[in-house]
Coordinates of C-alpha atoms and ligand atoms in Angstrom, one line a residue:
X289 CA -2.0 1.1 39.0
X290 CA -5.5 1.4 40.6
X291 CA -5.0 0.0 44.3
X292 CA -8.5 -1.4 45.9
X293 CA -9.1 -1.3 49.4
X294 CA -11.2 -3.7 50.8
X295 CA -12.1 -4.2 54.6
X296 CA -15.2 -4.2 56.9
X297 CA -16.3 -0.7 58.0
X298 CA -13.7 0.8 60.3
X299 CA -11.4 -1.3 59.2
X300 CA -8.7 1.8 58.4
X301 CA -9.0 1.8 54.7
X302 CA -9.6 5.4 55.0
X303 CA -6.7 6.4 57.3
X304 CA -4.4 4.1 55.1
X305 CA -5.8 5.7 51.7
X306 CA -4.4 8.7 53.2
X307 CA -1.2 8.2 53.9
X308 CA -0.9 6.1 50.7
X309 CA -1.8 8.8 48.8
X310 CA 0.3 10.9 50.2
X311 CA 3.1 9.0 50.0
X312 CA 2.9 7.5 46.5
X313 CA 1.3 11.0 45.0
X314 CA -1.8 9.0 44.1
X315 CA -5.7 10.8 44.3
X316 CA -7.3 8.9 47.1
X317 CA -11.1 8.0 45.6
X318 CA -13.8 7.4 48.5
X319 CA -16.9 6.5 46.9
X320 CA -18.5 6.7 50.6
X321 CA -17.2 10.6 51.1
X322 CA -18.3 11.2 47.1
X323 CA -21.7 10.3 48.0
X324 CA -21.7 12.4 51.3
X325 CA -20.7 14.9 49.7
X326 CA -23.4 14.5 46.9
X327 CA -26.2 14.2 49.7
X328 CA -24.9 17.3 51.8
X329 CA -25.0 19.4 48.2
X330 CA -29.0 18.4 48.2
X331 CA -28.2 17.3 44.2
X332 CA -31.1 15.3 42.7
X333 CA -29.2 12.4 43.5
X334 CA -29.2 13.7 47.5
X335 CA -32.3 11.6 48.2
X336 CA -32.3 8.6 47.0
X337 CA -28.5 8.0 48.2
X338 CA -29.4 8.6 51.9
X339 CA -32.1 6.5 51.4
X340 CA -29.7 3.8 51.1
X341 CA -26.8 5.1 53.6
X342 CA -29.0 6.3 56.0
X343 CA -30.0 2.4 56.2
X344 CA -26.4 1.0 55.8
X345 CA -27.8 -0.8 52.6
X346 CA -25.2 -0.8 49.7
X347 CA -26.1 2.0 46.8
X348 CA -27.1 -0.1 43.1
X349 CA -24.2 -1.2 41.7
X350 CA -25.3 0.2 37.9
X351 CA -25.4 4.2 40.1
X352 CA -22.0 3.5 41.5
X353 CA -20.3 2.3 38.9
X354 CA -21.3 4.5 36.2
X355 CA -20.8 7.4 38.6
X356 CA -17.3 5.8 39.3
X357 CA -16.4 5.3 35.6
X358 CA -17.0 8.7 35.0
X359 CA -14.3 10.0 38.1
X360 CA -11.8 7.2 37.1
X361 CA -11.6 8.7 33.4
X362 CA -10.8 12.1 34.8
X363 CA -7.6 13.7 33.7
X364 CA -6.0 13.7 37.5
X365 CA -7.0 9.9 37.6
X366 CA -5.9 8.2 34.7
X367 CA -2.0 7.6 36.2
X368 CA -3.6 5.5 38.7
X369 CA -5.8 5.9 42.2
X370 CA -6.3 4.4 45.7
X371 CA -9.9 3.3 45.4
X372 CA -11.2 3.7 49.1
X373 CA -14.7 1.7 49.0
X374 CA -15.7 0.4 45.8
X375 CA -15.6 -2.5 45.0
X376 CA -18.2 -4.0 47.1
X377 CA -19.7 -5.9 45.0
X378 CA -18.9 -9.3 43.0
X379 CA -20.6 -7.4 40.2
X380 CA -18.1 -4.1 40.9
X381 CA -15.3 -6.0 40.5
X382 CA -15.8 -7.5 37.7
X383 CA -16.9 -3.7 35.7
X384 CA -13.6 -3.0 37.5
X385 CA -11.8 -5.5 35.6
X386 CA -13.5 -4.9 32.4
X387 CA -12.3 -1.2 32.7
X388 CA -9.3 -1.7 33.6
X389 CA -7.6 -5.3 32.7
X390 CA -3.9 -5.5 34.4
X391 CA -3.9 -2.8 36.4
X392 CA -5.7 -3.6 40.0
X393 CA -4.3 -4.2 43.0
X394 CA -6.3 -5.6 45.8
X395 CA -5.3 -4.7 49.5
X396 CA -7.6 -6.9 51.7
X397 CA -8.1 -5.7 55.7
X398 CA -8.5 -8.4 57.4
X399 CA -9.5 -7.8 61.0
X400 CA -12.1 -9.3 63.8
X401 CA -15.3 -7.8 64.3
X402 CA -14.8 -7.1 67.7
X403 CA -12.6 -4.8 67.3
X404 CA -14.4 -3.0 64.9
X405 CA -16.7 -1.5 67.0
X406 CA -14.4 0.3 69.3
X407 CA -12.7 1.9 66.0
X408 CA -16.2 2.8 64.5
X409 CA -18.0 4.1 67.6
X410 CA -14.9 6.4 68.3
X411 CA -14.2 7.6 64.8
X412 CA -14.5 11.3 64.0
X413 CA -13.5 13.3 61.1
X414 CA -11.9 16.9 60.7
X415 CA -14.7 19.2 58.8
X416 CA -12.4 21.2 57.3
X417 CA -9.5 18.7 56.1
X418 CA -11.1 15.6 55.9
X419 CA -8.6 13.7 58.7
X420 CA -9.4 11.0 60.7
X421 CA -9.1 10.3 64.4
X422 CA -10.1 8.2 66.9
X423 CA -11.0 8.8 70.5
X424 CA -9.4 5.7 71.7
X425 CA -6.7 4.7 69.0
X426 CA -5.9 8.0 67.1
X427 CA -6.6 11.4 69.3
X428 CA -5.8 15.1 67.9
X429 CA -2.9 15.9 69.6
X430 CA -4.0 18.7 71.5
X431 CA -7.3 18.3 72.2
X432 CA -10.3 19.9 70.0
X433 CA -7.8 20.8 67.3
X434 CA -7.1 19.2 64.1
X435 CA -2.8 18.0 63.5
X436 CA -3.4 18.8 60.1
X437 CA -5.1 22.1 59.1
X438 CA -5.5 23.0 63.3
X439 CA -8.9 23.4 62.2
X440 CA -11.3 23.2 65.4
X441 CA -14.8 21.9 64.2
X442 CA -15.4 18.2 64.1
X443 CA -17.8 15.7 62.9
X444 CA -19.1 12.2 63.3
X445 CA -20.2 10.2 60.7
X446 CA -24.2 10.0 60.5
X447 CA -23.8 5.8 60.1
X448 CA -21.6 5.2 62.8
X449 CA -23.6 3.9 65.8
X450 CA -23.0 -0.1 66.9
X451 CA -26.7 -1.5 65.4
X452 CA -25.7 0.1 61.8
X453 CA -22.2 -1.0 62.6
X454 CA -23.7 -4.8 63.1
X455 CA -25.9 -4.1 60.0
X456 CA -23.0 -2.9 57.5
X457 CA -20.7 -5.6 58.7
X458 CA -23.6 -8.5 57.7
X459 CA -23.5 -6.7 54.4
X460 CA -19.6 -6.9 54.3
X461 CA -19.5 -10.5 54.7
X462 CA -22.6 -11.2 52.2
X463 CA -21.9 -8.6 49.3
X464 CA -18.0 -7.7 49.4
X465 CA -16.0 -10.8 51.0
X466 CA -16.9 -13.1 47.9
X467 CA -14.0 -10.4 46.1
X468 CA -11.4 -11.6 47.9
X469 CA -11.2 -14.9 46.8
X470 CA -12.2 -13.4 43.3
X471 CA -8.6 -11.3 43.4
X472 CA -7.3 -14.2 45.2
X473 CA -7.9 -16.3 42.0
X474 CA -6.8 -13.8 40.1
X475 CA -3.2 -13.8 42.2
X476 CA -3.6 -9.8 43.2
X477 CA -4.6 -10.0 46.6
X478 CA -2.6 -8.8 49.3
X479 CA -4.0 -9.5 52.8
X480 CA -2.5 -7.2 55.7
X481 CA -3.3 -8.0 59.7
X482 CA -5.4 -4.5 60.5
X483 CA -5.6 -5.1 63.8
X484 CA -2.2 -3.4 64.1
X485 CA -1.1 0.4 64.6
X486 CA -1.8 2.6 62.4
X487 CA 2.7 3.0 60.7
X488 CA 2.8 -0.5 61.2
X489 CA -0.1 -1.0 58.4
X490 CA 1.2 1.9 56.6
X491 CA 5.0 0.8 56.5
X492 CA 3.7 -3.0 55.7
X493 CA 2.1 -1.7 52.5
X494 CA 4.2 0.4 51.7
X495 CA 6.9 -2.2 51.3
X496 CA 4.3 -4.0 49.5
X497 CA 3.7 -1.5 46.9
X498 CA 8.0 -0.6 46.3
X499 CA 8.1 -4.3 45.5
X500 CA 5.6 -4.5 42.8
X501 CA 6.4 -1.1 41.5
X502 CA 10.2 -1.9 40.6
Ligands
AMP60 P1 -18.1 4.1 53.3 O1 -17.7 5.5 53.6 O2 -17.2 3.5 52.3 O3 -18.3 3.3 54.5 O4 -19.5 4.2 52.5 C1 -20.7 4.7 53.1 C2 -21.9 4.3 52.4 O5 -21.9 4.7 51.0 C3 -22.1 2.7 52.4 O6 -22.6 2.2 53.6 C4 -23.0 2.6 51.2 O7 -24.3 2.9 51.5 C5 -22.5 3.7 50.2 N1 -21.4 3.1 49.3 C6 -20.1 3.5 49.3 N2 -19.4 2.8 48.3 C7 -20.3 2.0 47.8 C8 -20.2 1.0 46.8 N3 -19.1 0.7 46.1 N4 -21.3 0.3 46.4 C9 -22.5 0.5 47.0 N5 -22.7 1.4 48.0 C10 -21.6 2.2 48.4

């Protein structure tokens, strides 16, 4: 089963990737954190992805998907993944589908922009373990250490400021709402309330995912 996540930035599709792949003991796939990760390594493909994240513009669908294609036929992936940011494209989904006919699950996060903000401008990231808080919604525990690893060095995210915020979700609505409907038609679309804590979401989802499984 390959389970899609698809929300407006700072929706919680990373948080909830998490915990989903935790508990279901399935690799959690960001395509945004694989191309960070490619830009910090200063690869030859370094460049001209920041060009396009830098701006909050959405990478070429042919890069992402062949680069995708390539991670989903892995070893460690080919029981199934949490896809955390792809697709985002009418055009995605449908390579998606091509690749892999009868297996997707789309989780759809549907919240209101205004909240969005609070959850993007707040949002930073553990840079040892990868986990992510919020200064509003999600603190460490004890302040300047990680729960996780108790690692103590923190970063934000280079794209989240309010303008590229406003910028991204324009894009959202344009590029990667027209999916919905397409895994709406396709009757594999499961739409949660976001705007919820954090277990609530995850328990929701989880329930979600039992019933489908058995
Ligand atoms: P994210 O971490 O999912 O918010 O992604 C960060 C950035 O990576 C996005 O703003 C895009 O520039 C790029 N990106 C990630 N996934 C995709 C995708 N499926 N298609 C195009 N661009 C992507």
């Amino acid at each position: 089963m390959i389970i899609v996540l698809i929300g407006p930035p700072g929706s919680g599709k990373g948080t909830q990737a998490q915990i989903l792949s935790k508990r279901f003991a399935l690799p959690h796939l960001s395509t945004g954190e694989i191309f960070r990760k490619i830009v910090d390594s200063g690869d030859k493909d370094a460049k001209l992805l920041s060009s396009y994240m830098s701006d909050g513009k959405l990478v070429p669908s042919d890069f992402v998907s062949e680069m995708l294609k390539r991670v989903l036929f892995l070893p460690e992936n080919l029981k199934g993944c949490i896809l955390d940011g792809y697709p985002r494209t009418l055009d995605q989904a449908v390579f998606l589908s091509k690749l892999f006919p009868q297996r997707v699950i789309a989780l759809h996060f549907d919240i209101q922009d205004d909240s969005l903000i609070k959850r993007i401008t707040g949002r930073f990231v553990c840079s040892s373990c990868g986990a992510i808080y919020n200064e509003y919604y999600l603190p460490t525990k004890e302040e300047g250490t990680c729960d996780k690893c108790l690692g103590r060095n923190f970063s934000r995210r280079a794209d989240d400021n309010k303008d590229l915020l406003l910028k991204r979700l324009q894009i959202y609505k344009d590029e990667t709402c027209p999916i919905i409907s397409y895994y709406r038609k396709l009757g594999v679309c499961f739409s949660i309330n976001a705007d919820q804590e954090t277990s609530d979401i995850a328990s929701t989802i989880s329930r979600f995912i039992e019933k489908i499984e058995r």
